Short mmCIF file of C-alpha atoms in Angstrom, two decimals:
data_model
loop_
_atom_site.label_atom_id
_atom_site.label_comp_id
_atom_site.label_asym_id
_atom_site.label_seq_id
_atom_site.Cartn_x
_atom_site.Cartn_y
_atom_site.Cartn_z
CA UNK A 186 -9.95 -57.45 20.62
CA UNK A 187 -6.62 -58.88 20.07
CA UNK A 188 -4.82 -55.72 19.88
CA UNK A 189 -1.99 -55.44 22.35
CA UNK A 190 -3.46 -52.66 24.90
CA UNK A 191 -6.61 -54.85 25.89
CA UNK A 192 -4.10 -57.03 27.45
CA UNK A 193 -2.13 -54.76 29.54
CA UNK A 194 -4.59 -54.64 32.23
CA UNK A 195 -4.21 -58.17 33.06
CA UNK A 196 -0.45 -59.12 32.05
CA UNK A 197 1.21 -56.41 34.02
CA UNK A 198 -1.26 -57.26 37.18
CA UNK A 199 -0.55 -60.76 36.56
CA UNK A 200 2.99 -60.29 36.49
CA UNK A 201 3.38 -58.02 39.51
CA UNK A 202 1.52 -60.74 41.56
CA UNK A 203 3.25 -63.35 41.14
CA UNK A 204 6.19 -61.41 41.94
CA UNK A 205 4.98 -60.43 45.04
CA UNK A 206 4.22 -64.40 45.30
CA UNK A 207 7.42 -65.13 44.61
CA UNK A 208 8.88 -63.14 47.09
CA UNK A 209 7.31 -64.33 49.71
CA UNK A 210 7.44 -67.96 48.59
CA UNK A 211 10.28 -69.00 51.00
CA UNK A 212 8.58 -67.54 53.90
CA UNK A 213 5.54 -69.92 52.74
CA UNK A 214 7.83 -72.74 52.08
CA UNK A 215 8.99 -72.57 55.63
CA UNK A 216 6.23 -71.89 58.05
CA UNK A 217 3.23 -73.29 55.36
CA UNK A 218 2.33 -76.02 57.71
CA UNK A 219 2.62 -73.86 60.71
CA UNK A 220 1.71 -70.55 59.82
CA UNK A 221 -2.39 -69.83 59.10
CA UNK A 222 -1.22 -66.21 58.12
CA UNK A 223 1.52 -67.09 55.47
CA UNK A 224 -1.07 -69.77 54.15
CA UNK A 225 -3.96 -66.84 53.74
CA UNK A 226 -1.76 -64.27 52.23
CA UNK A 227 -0.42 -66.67 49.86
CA UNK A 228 -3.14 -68.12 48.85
CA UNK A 229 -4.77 -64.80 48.32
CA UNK A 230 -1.67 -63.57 45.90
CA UNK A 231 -2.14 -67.01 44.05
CA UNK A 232 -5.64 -66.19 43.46
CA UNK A 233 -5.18 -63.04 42.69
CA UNK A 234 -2.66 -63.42 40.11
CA UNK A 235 -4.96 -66.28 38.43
CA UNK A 236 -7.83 -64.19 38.28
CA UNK A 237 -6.05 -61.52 35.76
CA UNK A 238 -4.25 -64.58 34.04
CA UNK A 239 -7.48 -66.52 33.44
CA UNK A 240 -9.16 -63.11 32.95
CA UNK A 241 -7.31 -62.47 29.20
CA UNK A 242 -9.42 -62.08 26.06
CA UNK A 243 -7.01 -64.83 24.49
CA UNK A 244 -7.62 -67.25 27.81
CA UNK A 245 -11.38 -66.68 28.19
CA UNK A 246 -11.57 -67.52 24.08
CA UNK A 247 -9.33 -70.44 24.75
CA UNK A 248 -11.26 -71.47 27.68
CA UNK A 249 -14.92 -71.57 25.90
CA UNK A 250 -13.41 -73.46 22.44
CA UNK A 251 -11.94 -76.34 24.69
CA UNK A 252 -15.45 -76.68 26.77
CA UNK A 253 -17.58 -76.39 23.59
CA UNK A 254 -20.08 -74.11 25.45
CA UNK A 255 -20.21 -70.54 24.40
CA UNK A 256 -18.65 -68.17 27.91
CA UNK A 257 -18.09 -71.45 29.64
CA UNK A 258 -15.18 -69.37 30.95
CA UNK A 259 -17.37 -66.73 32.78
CA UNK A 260 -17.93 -68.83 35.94
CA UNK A 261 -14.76 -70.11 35.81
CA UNK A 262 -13.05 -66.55 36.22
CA UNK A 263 -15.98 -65.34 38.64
CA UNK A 264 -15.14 -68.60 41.05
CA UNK A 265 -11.71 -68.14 40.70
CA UNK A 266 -12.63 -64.27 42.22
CA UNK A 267 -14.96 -65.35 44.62
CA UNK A 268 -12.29 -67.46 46.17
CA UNK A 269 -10.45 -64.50 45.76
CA UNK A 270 -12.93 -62.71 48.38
CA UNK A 271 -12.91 -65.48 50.73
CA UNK A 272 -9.05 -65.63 51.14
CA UNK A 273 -9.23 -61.77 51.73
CA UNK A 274 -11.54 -62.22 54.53
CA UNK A 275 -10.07 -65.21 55.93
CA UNK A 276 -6.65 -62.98 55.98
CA UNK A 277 -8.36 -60.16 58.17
CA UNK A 278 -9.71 -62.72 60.46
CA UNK A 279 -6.59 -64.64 60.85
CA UNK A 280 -4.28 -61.15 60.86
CA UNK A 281 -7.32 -59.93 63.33
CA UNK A 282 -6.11 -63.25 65.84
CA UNK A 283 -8.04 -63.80 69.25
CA UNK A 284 -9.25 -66.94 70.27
CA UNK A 285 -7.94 -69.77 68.57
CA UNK A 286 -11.85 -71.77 68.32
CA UNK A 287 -13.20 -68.40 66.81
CA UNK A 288 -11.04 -67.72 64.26
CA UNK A 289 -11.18 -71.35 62.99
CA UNK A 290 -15.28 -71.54 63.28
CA UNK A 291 -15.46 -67.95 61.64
CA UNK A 292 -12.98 -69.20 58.81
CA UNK A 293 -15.00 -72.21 57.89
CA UNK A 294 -18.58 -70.20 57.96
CA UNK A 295 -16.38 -68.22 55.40
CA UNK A 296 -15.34 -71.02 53.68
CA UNK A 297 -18.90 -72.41 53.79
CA UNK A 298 -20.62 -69.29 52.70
CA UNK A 299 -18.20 -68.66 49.58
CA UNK A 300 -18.54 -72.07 48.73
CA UNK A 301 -22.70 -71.56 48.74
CA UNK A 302 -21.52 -68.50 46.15
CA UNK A 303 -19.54 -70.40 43.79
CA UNK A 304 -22.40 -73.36 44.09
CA UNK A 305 -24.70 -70.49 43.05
CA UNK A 306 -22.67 -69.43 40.26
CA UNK A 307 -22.65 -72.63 38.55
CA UNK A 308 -25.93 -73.29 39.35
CA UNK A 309 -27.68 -69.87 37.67
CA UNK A 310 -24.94 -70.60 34.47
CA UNK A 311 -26.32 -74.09 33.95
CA UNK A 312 -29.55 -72.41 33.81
CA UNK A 313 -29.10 -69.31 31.82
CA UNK A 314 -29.17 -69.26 28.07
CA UNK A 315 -26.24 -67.46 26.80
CA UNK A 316 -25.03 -68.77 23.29
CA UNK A 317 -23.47 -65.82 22.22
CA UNK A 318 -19.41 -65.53 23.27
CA UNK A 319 -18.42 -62.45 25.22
CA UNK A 320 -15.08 -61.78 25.97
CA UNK A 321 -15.61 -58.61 27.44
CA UNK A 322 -18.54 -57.09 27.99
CA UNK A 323 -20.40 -60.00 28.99
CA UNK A 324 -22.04 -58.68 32.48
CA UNK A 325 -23.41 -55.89 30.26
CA UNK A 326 -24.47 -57.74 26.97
CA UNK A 327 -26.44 -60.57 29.42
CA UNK A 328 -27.49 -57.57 32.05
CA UNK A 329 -31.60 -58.48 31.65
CA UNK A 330 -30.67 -62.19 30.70
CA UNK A 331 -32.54 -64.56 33.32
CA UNK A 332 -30.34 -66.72 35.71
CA UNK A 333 -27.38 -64.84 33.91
CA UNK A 334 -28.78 -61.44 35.75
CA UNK A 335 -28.68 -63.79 38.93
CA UNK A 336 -24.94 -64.84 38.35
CA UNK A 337 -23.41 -61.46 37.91
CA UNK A 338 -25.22 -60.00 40.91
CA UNK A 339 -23.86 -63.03 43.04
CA UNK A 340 -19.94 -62.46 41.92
CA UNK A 341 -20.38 -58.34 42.12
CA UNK A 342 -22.33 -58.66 45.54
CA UNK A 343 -19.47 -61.59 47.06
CA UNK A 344 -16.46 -59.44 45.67
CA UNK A 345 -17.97 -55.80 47.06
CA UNK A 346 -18.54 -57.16 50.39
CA UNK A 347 -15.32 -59.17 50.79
CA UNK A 348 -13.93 -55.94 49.60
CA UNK A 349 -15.84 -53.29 51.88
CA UNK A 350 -14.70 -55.50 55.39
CA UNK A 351 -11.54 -55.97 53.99
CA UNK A 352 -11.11 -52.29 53.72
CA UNK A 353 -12.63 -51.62 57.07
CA UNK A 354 -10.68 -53.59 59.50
CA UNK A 355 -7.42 -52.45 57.22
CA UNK A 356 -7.95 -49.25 57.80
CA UNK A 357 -8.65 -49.53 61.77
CA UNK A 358 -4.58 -51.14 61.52
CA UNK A 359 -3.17 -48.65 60.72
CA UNK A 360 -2.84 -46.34 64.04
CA UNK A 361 -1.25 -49.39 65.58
CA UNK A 362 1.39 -50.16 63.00
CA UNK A 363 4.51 -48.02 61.68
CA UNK A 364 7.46 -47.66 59.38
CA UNK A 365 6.86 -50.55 56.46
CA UNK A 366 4.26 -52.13 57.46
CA UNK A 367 2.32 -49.12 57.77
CA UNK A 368 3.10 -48.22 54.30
CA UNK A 369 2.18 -51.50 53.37
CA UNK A 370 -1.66 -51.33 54.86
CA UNK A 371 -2.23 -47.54 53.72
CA UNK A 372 -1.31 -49.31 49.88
CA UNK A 373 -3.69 -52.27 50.76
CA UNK A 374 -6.37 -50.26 51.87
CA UNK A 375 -6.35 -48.04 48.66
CA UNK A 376 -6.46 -51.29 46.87
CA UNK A 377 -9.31 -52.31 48.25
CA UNK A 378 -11.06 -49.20 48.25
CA UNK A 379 -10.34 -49.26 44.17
CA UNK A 380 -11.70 -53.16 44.12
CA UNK A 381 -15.08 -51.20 45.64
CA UNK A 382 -15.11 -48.85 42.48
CA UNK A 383 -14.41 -51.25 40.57
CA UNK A 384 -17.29 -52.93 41.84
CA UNK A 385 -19.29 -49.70 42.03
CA UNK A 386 -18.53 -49.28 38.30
CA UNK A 387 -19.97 -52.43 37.00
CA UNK A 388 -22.99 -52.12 38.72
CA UNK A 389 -23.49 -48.90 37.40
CA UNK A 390 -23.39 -50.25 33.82
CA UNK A 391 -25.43 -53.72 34.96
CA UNK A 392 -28.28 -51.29 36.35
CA UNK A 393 -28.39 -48.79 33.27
CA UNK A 394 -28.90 -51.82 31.20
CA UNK A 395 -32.18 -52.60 33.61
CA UNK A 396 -33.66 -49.18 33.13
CA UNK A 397 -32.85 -49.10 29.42
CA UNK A 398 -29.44 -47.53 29.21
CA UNK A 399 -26.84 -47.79 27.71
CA UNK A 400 -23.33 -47.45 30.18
CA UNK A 401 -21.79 -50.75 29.12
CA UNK A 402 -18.33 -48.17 28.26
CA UNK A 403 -17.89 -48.14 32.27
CA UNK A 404 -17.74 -52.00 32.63
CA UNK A 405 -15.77 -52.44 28.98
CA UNK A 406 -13.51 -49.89 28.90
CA UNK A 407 -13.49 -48.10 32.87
CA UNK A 408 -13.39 -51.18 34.88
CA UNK A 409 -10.46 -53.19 33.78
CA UNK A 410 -8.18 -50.58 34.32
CA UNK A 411 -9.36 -49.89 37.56
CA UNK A 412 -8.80 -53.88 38.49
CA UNK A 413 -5.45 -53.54 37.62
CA UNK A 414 -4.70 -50.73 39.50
CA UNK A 415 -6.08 -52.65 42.36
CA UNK A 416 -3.69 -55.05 41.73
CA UNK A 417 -1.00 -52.92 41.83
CA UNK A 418 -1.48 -51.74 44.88
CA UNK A 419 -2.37 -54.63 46.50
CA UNK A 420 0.82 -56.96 45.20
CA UNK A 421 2.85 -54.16 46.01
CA UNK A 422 1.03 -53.53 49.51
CA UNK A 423 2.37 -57.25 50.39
CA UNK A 424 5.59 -56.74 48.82
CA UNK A 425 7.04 -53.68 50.74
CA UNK A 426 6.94 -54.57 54.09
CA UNK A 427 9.64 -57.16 53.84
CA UNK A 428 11.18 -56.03 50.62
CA UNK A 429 11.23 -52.50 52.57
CA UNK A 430 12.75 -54.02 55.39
CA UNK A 431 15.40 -55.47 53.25
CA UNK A 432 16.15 -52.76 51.62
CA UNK A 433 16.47 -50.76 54.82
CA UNK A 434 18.70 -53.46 56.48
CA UNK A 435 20.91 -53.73 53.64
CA UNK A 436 20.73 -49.90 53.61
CA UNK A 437 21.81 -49.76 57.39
CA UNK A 438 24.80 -52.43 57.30
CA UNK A 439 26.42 -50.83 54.11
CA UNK A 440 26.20 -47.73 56.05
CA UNK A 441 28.02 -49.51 59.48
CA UNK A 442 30.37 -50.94 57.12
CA UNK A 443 31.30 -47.68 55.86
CA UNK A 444 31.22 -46.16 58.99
CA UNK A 445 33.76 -48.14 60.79
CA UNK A 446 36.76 -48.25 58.12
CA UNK A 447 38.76 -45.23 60.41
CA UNK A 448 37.82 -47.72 63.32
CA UNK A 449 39.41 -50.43 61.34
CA UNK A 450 42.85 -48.66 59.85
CA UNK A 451 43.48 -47.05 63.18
CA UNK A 452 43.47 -51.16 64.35
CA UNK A 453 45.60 -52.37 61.10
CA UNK A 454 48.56 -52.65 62.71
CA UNK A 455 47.53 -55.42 65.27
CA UNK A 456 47.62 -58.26 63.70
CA UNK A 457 44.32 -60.18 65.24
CA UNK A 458 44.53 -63.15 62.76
CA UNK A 459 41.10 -62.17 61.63
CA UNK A 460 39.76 -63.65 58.02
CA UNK A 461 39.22 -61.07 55.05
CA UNK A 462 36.10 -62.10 53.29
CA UNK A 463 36.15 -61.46 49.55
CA UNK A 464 34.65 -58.07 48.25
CA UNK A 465 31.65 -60.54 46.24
CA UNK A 466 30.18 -61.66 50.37
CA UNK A 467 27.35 -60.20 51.19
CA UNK A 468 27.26 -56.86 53.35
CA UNK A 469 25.76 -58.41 56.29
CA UNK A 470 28.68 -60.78 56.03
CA UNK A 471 31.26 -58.31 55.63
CA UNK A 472 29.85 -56.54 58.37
CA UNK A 473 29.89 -58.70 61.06
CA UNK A 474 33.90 -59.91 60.25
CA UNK A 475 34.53 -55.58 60.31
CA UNK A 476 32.99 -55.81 63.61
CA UNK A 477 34.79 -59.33 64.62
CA UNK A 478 38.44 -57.52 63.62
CA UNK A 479 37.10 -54.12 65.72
CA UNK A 480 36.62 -56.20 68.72
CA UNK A 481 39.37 -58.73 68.54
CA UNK A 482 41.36 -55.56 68.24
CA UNK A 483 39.94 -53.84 71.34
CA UNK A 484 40.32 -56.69 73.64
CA UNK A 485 44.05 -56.79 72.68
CA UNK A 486 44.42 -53.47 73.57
CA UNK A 487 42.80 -53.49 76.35
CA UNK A 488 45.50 -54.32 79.16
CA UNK A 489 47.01 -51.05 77.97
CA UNK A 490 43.88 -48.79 78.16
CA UNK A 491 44.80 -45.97 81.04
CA UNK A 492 41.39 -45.49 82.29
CA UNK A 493 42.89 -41.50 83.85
CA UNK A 494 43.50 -40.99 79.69
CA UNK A 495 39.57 -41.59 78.74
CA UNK A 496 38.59 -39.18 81.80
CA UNK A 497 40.84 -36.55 81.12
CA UNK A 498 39.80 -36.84 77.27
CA UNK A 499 36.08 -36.92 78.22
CA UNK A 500 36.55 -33.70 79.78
CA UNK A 501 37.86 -31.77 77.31
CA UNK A 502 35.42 -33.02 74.76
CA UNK A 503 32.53 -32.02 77.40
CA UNK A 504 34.42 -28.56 77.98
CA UNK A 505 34.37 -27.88 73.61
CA UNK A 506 30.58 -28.55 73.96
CA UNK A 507 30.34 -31.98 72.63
CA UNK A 508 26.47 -33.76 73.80
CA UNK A 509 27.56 -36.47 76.57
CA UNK A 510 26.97 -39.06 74.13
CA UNK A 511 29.58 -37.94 71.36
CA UNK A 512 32.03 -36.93 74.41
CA UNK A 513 31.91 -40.26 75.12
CA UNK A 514 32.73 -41.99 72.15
CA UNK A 515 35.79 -38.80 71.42
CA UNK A 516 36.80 -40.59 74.60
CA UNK A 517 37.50 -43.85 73.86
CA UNK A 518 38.13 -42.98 70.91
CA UNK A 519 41.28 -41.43 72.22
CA UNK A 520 41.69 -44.15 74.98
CA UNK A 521 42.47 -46.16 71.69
CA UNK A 522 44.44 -44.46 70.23
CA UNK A 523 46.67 -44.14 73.33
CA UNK A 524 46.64 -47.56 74.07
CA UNK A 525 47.79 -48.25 70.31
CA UNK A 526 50.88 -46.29 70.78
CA UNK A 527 51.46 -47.38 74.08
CA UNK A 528 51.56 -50.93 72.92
CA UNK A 529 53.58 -50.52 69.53
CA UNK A 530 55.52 -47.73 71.52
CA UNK A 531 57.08 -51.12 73.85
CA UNK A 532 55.27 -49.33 77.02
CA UNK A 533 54.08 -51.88 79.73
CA UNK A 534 50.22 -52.20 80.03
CA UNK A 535 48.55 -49.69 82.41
CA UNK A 536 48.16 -50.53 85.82
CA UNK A 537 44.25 -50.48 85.24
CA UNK A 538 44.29 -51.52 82.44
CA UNK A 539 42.30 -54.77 83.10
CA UNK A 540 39.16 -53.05 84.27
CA UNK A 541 36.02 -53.39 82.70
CA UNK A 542 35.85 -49.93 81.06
CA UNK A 543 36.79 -48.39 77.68
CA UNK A 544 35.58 -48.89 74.54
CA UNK A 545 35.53 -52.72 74.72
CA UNK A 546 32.01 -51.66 76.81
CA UNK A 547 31.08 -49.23 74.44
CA UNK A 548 28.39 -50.48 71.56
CA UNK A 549 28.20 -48.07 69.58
CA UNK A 550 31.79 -48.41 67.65
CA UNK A 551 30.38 -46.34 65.00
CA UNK A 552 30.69 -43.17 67.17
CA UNK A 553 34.06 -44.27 68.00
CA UNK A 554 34.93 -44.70 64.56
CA UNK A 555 34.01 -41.24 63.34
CA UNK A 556 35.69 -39.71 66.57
CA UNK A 557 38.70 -41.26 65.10
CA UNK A 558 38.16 -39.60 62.06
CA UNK A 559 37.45 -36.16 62.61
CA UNK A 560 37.35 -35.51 66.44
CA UNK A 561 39.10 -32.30 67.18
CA UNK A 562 39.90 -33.77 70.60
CA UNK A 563 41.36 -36.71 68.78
CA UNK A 564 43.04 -34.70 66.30
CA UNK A 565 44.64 -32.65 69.02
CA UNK A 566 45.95 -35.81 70.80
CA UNK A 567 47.58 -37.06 67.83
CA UNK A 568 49.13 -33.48 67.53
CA UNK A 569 50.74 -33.64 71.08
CA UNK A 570 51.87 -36.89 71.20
CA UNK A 571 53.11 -37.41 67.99
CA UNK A 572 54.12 -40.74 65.93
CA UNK A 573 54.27 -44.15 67.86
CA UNK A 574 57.92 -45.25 68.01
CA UNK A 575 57.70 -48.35 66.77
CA UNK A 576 55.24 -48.52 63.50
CA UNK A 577 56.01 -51.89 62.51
CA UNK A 578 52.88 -54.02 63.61
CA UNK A 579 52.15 -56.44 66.56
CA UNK A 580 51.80 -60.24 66.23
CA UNK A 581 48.93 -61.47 68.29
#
């Protein structure tokens, strides 16, 4: 019993819940008071995560020596689960939303009914006679054991149908959700569809006990592994939406920031007076001062974009087959680039150049910024106009 594999089932669980509590702790930190979702999820990872700590071999043994009363630790984990149920189903109700009186009455009848449940489970332990410890086959062991019969049926029964409406009204989600989120429900819902075999399991081997069998390998040996692939799922369920999110987000700025370095060196002569953040700031950062310099850049040359120059380059990128969109951006993409060399070139800013049009309208600057790079229009315009005359750059 105290050999290292009986505890991976409930230290990896464990672990991977509180990381997913952890995660979300400064979203709970912030909204706690104001938020009945961030409360319910919360304190359903908290639970969760205490059930497989408190659920250990070691704990359960420690639990029953400091009590002096043989599996005093039995209803201790089983509440801690049942509590575990009721936070589930207050979740789906407050997830589920509607009217504001209904989901609070429905969440105390919840509250009240669990409550009955853990009552009960104290209630048939003080009257069951159970001196011998069991660490782990326990539901098994005291299967035809009176009162004792009554408390396992109450935590398997509360836990399979918290689990079984949890699943339900999970799985009804997920045609109106996408991308991470969606993810995130299809993992929950496999969680909870585990928790019912779990659940399914131990019954099995409580029942074969009643008709004189002998199954108690399912609940020892089957079930705890299934529980902490439940957990697994589940923690991880919570944990990609926003970590996927995150991911994606950083995924998508690194990928801007990239993106717009030929927008950027083509500028590098104008001096905007723009601050270079150090290479250690975060992307998002680094991002936003990239697109700062970009635009700061733009609206300095934009007395000398010649409006005629973006039309006569949007045609030729629409006559070489370019889509509309990426015609567009070849255009100001050269209106840029002509406007750069008319300003370091000493020419006097174009007579329209004050409108409201070139790429200081445009928001997509990443277009732009590969047209710089590898347009053929833009490559041909360099070709026929040649060097600016004067390279040295611009004070602002």
């Amino acid at each position: 019993m105290n050999s290292d594999k009986y505890y991976i089932p409930y230290l990896i669980p464990a672990a991977i819940l509180t990381l997913a509590f952890a995660i979300r702790l400064p979203v709970m930190m912030r909204f706690w008071r104001i938020d009945p979702n961030v409360r319910s999820v919360g304190g359903l990872l908290l639970l969760a995560s205490a059930v497989f700590y408190f659920g250990r071999p070691d704990t359960l043994a420690a639990m029953n020596r400091g009590t002096g009363v043989p599996n005093f630790a039995a209803p201790v984990l089983y509440t801690l689960l049942t509590l575990f149920c009721a936070s589930c189903l207050v979740m789906i109700i407050h997830w589920r939303g509607g009217d504001p009186r209904w989901v609070r009455r429905t969440s105390w009848t919840i509250g009240i009914v669990y409550s009955a449940v853990v009552a009960g489970l104290w209630t048939t332990f003080a009257f069951a006679d159970v001196p011998v410890e069991r660490l782990r086959d326990l539901d098994t062991y005291y299967a035809n054991t009176p009162w004792m019969r009554e408390h396992i049926l109450l935590y398997l029964g509360a836990h399979t149908v918290a689990c079984a409406i949890t699943s339900v009204v999970t799985w009804s989600w997920l045609r109106q959700v996408s991308g991470w989120l969606r993810s995130g429900l299809v993992l929950l819902v496999i969680g909870f569809l585990l928790n019912l075999c779990y659940d399914t399991v131990k019954l099995t081997a409580v029942v074969a006990r009643w008709t004189g069998n002998d199954l108690d390998w399912l609940s020892t040996y089957v079930a705890p592994p299934i529980a902490a692939v439940c957990a697994l799922f589940i923690a991880v369920g919570f944990i990609l939406p926003h970590a996927g999110e995150a991911l994606q987000r950083i995924g998508t700025d690194y990928y801007h920031f990239r993106a717009l370095a030929p927008f950027v060196r083509e500028l590098e002569p104008l001096d905007t007076g723009s601050l270079r953040l150090p290479r250690r700031s975060p992307i998002s950062r680094r991002l936003v001062q990239r697109r700062t310099r970009i635009s700061d850049g733009l609206l300095r040359l934009q007395p000398y974009m010649d409006p005629a120059v973006r039309e006569r380059a949007l045609a030729e990128a629409l006559a070489q087959g370019e889509a509309p969109g990426r015609a567009a951006a070849t255009a100001d993409a050269v209106s840029v680039v002509a406007a750069l060399r008319r300003l370091r070139g000493g020419g006097a800013p174009a007579e329209d150049g004050t409108a409201p049009t070139g790429p200081a309208q445009v928001p997509d600057l990443v277009a732009v910024s590969k047209a710089l790079r590898r347009s053929p229009v833009v490559i041909s315009f360099r070709a026929r106009t040649g060097p600016a005359d004067h390279p040295e750059s611009v004070s602002s």
